[in-house]
Tab-separated table of C-alpha atoms (C1' of nucleotides) in Angstrom:
chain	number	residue	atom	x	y	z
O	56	UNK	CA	0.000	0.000	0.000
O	57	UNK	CA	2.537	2.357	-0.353
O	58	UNK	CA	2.484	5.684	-2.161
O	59	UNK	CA	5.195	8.086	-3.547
O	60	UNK	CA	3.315	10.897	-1.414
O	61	UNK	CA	5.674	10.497	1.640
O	62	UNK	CA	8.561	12.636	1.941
O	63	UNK	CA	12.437	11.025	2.059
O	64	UNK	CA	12.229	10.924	6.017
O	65	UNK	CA	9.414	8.393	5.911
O	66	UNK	CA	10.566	6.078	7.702
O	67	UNK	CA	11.234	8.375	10.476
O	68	UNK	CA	8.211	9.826	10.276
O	69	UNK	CA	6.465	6.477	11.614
O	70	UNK	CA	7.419	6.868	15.100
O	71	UNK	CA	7.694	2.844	16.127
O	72	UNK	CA	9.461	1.369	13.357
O	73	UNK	CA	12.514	3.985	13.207
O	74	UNK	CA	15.522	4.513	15.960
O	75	UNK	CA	14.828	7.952	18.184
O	76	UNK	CA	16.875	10.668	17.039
O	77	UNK	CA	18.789	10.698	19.999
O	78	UNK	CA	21.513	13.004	18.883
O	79	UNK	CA	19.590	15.248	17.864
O	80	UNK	CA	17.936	15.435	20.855
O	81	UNK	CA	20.830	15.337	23.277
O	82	UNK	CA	22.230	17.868	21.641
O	83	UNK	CA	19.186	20.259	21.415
O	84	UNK	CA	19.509	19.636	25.562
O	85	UNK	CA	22.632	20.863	25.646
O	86	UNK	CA	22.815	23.349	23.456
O	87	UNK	CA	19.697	24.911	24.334
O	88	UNK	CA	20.783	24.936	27.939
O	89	UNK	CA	24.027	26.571	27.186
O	90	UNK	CA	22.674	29.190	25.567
O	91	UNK	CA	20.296	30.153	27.899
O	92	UNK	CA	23.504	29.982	30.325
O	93	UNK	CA	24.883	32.700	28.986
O	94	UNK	CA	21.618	35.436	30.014
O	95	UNK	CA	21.274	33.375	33.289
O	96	UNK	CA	24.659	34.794	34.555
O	97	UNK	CA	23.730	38.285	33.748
O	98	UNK	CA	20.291	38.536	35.122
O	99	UNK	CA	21.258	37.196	38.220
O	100	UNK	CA	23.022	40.452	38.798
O	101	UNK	CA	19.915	41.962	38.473
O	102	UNK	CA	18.330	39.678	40.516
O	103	UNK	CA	16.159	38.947	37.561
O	104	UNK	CA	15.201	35.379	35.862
O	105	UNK	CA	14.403	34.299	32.915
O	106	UNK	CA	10.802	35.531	33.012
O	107	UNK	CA	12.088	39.261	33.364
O	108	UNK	CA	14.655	38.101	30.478
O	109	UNK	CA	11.358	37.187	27.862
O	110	UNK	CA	9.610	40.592	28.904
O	111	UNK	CA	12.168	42.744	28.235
O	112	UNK	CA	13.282	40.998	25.171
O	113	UNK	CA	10.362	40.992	23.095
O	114	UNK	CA	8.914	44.479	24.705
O	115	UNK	CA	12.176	45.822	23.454
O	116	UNK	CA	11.702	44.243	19.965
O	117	UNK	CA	8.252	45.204	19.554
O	118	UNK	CA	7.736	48.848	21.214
O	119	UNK	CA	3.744	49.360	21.918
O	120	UNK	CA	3.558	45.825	22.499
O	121	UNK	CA	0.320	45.364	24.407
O	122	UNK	CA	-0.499	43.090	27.601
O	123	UNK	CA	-2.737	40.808	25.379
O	124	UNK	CA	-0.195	40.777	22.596
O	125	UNK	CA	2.580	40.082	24.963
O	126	UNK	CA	0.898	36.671	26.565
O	127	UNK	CA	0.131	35.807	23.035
O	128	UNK	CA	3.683	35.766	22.474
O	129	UNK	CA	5.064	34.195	25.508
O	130	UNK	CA	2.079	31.448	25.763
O	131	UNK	CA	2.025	32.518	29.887
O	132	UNK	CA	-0.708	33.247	31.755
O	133	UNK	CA	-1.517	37.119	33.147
O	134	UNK	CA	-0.677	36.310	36.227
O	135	UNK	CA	3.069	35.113	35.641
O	136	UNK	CA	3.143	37.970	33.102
O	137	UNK	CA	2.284	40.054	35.772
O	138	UNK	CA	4.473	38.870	38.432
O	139	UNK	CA	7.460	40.155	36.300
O	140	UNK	CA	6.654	43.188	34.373
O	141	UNK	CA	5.294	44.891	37.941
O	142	UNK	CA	9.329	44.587	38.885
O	143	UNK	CA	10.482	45.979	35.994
O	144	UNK	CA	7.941	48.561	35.680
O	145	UNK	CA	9.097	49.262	39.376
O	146	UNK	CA	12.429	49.078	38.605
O	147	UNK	CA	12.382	51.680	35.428
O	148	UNK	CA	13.194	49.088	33.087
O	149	UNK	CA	9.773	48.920	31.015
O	150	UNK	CA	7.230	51.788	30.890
O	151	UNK	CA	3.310	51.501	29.833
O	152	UNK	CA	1.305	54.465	28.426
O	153	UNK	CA	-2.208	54.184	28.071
O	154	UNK	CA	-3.750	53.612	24.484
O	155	UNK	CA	-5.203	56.714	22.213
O	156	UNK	CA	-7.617	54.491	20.730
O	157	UNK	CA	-8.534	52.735	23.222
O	158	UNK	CA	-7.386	53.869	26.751
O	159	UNK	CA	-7.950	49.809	28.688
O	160	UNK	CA	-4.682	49.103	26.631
O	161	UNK	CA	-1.299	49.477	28.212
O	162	UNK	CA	1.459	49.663	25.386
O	163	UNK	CA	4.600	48.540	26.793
O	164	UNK	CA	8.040	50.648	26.185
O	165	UNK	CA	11.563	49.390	26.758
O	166	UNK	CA	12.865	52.572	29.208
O	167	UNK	CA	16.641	53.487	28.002
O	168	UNK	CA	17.986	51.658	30.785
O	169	UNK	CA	15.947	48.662	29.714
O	170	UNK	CA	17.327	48.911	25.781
O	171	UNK	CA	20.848	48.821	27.330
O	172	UNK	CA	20.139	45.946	29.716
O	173	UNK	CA	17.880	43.925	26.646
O	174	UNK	CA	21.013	44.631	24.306
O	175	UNK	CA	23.643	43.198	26.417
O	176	UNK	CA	21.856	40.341	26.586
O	177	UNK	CA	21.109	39.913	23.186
O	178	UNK	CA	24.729	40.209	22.487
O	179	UNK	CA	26.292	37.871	25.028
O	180	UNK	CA	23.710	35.122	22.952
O	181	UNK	CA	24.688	36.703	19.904
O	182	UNK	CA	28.212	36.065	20.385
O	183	UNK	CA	27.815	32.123	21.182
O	184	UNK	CA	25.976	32.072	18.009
O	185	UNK	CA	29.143	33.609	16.347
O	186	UNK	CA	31.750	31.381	17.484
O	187	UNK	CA	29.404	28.193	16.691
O	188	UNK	CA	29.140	30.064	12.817
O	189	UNK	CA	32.429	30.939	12.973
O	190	UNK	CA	33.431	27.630	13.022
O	191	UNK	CA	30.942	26.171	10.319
O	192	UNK	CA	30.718	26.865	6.916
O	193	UNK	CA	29.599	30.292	5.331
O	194	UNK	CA	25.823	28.790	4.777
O	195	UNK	CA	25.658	28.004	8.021
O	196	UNK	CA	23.317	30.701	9.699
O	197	UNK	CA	20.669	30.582	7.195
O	198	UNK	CA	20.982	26.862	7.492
O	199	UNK	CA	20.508	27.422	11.099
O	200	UNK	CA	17.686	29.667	10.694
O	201	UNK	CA	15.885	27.283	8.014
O	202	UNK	CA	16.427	24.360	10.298
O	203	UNK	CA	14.990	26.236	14.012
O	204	UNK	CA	12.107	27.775	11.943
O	205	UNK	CA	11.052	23.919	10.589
O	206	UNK	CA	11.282	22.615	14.337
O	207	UNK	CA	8.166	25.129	15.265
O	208	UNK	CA	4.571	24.388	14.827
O	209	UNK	CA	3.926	24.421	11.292
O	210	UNK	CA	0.610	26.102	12.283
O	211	UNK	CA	2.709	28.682	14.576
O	212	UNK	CA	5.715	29.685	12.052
O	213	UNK	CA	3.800	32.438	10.039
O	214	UNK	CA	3.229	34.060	13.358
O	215	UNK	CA	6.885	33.521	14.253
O	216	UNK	CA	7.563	35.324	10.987
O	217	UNK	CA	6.040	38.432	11.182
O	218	UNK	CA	7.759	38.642	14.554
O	219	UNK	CA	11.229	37.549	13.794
O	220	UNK	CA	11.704	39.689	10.934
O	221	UNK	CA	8.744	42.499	11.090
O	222	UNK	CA	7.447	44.331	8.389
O	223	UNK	CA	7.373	47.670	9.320
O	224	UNK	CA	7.222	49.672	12.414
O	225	UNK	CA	3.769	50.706	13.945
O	226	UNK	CA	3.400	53.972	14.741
O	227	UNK	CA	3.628	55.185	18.135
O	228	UNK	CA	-0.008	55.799	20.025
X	29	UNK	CA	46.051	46.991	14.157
X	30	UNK	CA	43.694	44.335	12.340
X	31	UNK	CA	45.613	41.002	11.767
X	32	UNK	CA	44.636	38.012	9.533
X	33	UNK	CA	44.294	35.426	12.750
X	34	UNK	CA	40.174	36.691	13.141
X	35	UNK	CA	37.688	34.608	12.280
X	36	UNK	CA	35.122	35.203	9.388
X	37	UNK	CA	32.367	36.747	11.488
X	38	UNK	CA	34.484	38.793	13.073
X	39	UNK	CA	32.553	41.594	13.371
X	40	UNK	CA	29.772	40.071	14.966
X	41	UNK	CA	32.063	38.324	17.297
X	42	UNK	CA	33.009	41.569	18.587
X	43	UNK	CA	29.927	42.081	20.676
X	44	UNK	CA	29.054	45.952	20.890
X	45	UNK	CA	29.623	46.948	17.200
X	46	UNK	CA	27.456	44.359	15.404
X	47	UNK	CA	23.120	44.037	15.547
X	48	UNK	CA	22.750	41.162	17.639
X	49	UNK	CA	21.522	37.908	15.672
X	50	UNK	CA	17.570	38.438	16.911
X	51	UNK	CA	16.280	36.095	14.581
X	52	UNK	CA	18.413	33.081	15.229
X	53	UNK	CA	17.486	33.900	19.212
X	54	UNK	CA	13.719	34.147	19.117
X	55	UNK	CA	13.985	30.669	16.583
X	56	UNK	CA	15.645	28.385	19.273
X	57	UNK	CA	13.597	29.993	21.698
X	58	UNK	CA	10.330	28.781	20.239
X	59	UNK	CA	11.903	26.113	18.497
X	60	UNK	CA	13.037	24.574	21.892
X	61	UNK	CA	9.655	25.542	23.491
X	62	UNK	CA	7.649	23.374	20.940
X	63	UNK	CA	10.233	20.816	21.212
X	64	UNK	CA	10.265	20.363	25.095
X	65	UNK	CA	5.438	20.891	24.509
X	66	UNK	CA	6.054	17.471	22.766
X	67	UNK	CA	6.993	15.733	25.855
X	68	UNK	CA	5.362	17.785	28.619
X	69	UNK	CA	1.654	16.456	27.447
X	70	UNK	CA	2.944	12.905	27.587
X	71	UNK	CA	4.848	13.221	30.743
X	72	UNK	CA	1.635	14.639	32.461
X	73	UNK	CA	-0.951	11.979	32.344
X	74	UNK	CA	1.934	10.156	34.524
X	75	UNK	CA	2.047	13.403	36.463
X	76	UNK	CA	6.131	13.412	35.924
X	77	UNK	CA	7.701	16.919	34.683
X	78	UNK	CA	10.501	17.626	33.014
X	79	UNK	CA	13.184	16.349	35.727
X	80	UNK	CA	11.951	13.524	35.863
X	81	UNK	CA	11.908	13.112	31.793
X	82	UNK	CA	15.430	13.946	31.752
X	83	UNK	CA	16.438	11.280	34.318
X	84	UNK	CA	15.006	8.795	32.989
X	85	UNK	CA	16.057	9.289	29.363
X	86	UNK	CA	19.675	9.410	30.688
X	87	UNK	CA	19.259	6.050	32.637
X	88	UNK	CA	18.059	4.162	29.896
X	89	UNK	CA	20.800	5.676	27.372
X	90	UNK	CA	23.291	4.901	29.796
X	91	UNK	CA	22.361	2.021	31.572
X	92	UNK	CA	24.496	1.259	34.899
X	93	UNK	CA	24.920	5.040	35.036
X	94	UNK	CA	25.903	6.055	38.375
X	95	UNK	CA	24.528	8.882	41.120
X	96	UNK	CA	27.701	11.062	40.629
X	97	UNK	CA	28.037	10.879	36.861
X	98	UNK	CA	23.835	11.628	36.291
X	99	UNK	CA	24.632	14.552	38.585
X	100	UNK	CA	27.602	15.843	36.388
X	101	UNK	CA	25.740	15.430	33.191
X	102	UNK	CA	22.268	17.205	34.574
X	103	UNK	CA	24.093	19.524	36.085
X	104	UNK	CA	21.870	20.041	39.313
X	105	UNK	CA	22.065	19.635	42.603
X	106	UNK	CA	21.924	15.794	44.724
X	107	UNK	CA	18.597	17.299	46.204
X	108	UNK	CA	16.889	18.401	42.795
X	109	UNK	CA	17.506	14.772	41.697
X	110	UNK	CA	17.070	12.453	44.505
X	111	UNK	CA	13.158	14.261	44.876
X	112	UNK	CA	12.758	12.637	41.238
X	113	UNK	CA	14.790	9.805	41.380
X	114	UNK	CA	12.953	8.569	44.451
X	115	UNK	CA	9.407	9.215	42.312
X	116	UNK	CA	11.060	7.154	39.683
X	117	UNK	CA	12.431	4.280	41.534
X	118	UNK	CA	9.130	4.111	44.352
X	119	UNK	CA	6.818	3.564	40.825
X	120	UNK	CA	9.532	1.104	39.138
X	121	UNK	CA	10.412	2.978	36.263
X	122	UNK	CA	13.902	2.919	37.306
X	123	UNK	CA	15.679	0.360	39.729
X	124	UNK	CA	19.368	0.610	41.451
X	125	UNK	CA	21.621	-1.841	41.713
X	126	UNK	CA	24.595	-1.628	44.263
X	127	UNK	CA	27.925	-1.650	42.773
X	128	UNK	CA	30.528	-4.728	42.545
X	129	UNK	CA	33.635	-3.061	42.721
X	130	UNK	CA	32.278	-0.009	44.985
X	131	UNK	CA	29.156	-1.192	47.015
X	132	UNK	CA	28.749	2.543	48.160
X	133	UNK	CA	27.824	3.533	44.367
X	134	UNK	CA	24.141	2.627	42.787
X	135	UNK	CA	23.946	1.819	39.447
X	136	UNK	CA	20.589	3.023	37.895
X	137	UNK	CA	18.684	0.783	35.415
X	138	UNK	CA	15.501	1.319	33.418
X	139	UNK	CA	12.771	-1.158	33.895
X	140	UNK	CA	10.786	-2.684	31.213
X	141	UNK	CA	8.307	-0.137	32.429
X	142	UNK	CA	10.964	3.003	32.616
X	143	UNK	CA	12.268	1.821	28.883
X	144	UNK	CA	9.038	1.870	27.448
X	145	UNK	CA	8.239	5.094	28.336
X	146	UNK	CA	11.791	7.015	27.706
X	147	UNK	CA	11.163	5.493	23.985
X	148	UNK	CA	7.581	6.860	23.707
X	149	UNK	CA	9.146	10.386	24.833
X	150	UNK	CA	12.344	10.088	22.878
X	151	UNK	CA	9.773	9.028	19.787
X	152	UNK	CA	7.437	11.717	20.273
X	153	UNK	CA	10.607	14.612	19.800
X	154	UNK	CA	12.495	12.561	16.959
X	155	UNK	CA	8.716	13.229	15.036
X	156	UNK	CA	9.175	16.469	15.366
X	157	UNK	CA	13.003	16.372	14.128
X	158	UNK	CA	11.656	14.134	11.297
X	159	UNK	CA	9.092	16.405	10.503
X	160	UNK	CA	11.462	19.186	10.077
X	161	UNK	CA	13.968	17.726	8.379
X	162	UNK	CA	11.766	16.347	5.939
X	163	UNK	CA	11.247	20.093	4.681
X	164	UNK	CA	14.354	20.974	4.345
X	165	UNK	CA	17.616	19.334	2.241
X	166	UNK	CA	19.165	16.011	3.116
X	167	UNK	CA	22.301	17.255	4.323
X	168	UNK	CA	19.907	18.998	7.233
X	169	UNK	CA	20.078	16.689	9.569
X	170	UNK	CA	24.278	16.268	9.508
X	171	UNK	CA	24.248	20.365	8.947
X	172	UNK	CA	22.011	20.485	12.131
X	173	UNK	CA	23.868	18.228	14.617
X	174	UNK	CA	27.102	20.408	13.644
X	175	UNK	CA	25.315	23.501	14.270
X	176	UNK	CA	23.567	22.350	18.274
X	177	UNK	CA	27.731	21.018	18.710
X	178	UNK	CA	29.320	24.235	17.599
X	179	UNK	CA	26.297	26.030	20.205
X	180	UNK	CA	27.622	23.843	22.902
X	181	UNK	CA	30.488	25.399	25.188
X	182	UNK	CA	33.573	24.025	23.678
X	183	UNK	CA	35.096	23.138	26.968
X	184	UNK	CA	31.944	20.527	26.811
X	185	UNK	CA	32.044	19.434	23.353
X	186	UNK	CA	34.426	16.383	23.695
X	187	UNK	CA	32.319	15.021	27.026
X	188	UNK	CA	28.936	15.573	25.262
X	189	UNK	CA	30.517	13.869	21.616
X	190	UNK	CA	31.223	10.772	24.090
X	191	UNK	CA	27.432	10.940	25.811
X	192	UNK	CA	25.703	11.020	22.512
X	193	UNK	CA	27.701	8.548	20.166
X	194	UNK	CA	28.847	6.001	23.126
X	195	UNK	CA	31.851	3.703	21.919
X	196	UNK	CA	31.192	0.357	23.279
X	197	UNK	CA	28.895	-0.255	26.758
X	198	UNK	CA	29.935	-0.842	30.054
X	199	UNK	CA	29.997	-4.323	31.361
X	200	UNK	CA	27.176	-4.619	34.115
X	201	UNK	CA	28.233	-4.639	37.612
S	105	DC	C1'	-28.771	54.463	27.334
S	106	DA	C1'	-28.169	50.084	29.495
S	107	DA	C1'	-26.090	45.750	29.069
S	108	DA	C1'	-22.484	42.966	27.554
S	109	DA	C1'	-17.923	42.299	26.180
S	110	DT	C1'	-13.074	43.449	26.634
S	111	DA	C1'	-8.384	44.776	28.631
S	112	DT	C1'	-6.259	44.769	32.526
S	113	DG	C1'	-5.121	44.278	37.674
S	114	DT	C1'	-4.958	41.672	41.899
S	115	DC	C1'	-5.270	38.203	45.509
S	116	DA	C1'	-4.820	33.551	47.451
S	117	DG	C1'	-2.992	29.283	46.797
S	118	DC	C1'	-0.676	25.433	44.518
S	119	DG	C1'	3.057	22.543	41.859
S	120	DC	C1'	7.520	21.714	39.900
S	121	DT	C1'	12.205	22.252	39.975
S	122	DG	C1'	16.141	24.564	40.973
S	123	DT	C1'	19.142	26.257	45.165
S	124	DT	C1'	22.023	26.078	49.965
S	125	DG	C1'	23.407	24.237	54.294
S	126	DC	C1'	23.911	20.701	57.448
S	127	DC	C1'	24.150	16.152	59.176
S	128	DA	C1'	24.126	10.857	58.811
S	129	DT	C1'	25.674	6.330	57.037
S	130	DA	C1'	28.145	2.966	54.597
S	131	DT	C1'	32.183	1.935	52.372
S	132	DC	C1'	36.711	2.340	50.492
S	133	DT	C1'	41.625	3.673	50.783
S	134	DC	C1'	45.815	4.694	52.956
M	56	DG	C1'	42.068	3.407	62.560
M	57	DA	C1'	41.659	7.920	60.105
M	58	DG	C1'	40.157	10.275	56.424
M	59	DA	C1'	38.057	10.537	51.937
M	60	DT	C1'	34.108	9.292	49.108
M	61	DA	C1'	29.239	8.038	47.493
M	62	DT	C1'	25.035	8.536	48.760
M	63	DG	C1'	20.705	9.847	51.485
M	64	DG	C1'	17.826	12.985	54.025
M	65	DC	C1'	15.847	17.223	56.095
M	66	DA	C1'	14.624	22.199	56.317
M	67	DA	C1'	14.076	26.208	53.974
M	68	DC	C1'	13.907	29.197	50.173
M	69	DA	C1'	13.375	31.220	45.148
M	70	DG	C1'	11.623	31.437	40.428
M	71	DC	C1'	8.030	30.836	37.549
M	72	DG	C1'	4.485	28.273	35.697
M	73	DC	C1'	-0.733	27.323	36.901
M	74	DT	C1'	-6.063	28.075	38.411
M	75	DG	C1'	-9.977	30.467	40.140
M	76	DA	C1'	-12.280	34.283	41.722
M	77	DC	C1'	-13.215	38.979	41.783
M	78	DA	C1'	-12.595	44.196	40.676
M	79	DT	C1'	-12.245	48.278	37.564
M	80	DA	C1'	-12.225	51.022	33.586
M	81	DT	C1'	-13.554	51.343	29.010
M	82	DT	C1'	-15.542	50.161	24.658
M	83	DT	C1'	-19.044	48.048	21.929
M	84	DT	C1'	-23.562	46.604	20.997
M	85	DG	C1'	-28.554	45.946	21.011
DNA sequence: CAAAATATGTCAGCGCTGTTGCCATATCTC
DNA sequence: GAGATATGGCAACAGCGCTGACATATTTTG
């Protein structure tokens, strides 16, 4: 009963007749965990986590970013949300202005000390990303990038795309 | 004072005068969060969590694997895994055998019940792999596991390369 | 306009998983 | 026999996810 409609990984699609990829998934472990690593050390300076880490990442990346938008994003509830971005509202990090059109939304702003603080990070993962490319071939990164982007949700990756590489600033309220 | 020695990213390895690379970190973030969802709805209708996932799918790679040497490749704390272990080992997916040559060690060992379930896991992520790498070229997969190496802290890369492709088991105890 | 829906805030409480510090026991090594 | 080692156990704490319930301001709708 077999068809030319499956794709050359087949037999690895059919989860009990193929070996687990467990390279692959070792090394996803430690890589991942690595990488993460690298913030870790910084926030705890801060006496932030990881939570704060999110925030201020993707507030910085998306200025105006609302509350709803922002748990859309992070797939958290409002009350973890909430639990973080009161500290770094508190601590100047993040500021909210109310909405024009509609004044229940809160449009989140990365303060100037937060842009520093979110851009240090960024690097100090940007640079482990450098010396793993720098030590590949030049295709590498958009290897990289066309192999992370296949590991999400198929149903999920047009939404990661808009975010990862936006189209186009929205104005401010 | 440039020289020839730098590497070809150079530029971006030099933290503060490059953009940091924001695509490739928002990917493996939500790559590795849709990666680790796979799991964490299997692992809850046995009420286990991630730990306890990682334990076991150590144990059964690594069969014999001792307390110290699960501890140096999790990298936590005794007390973060004995709370697990002792979850794992009271409902018999894991057992421990004393050691021969050092009866002070324990040697952990999947059960029939433990093995079954560290395949279903490891089966449920290597889907997602296959599903991924089925979109993309066939050199993915080798491109892939030399881009998660190159991510992993060099100092590291030599002890993970001998976790992941093991050359020849132990002998039981 | 009044009612319903929406965006957000907040409180109490819980679960998992990481941490530190300290002490106990069995066993091995010198 | 003394000291090092492998492991176990307890108390306490922190970070960050969750649910459920309830409150407020604002917008939308019938």
């Amino acid at each position: 009963m077999e068809t030319a409609l499956h794709g050359k990984h087949k037999a690895q699609a059919e989860a009990h007749d193929a070996e687990p990829m467990f390279d692959l998934i070792e090394l996803l472990f430690f890589a991942y965990r690595d990488f993460v690593g690298d913030a870790d050390r910084l926030l705890e300076s801060y006496r932030f986590g990881r939570a704060h880490h999110r925030v201020l990442h993707f507030v910085n990346r998306q200025p105006g970013l609302t509350i709803a938008e922002l748990l859309d994003i992070l797939k958290i509830t409002k009350q973890s949300l909430s639990r973080v971005l009161k500290e770094l509202l508190d601590q100047n990090f993040v500021e909210a202005r109310a909405g024009v059109a509609d004044r229940r939304q809160r449009h989140l702003y990365a303060t100037a000390k937060g842009r520093k603080l979110a851009l240090d990070l960024a690097h100090l993962q940007s640079r482990r990303f450098a010396r793993a490319l720098d030590a590949l071939p030049a295709n590498a990164r958009q290897d990289a990038i066309r192999f992370l982007m296949a590991m999400i949700d198929p149903s999920d990756q047009d939404e990661v795309k808009s975010l990862v590489w936006p189209q186009g600033a929205r104005p401010a309220p």
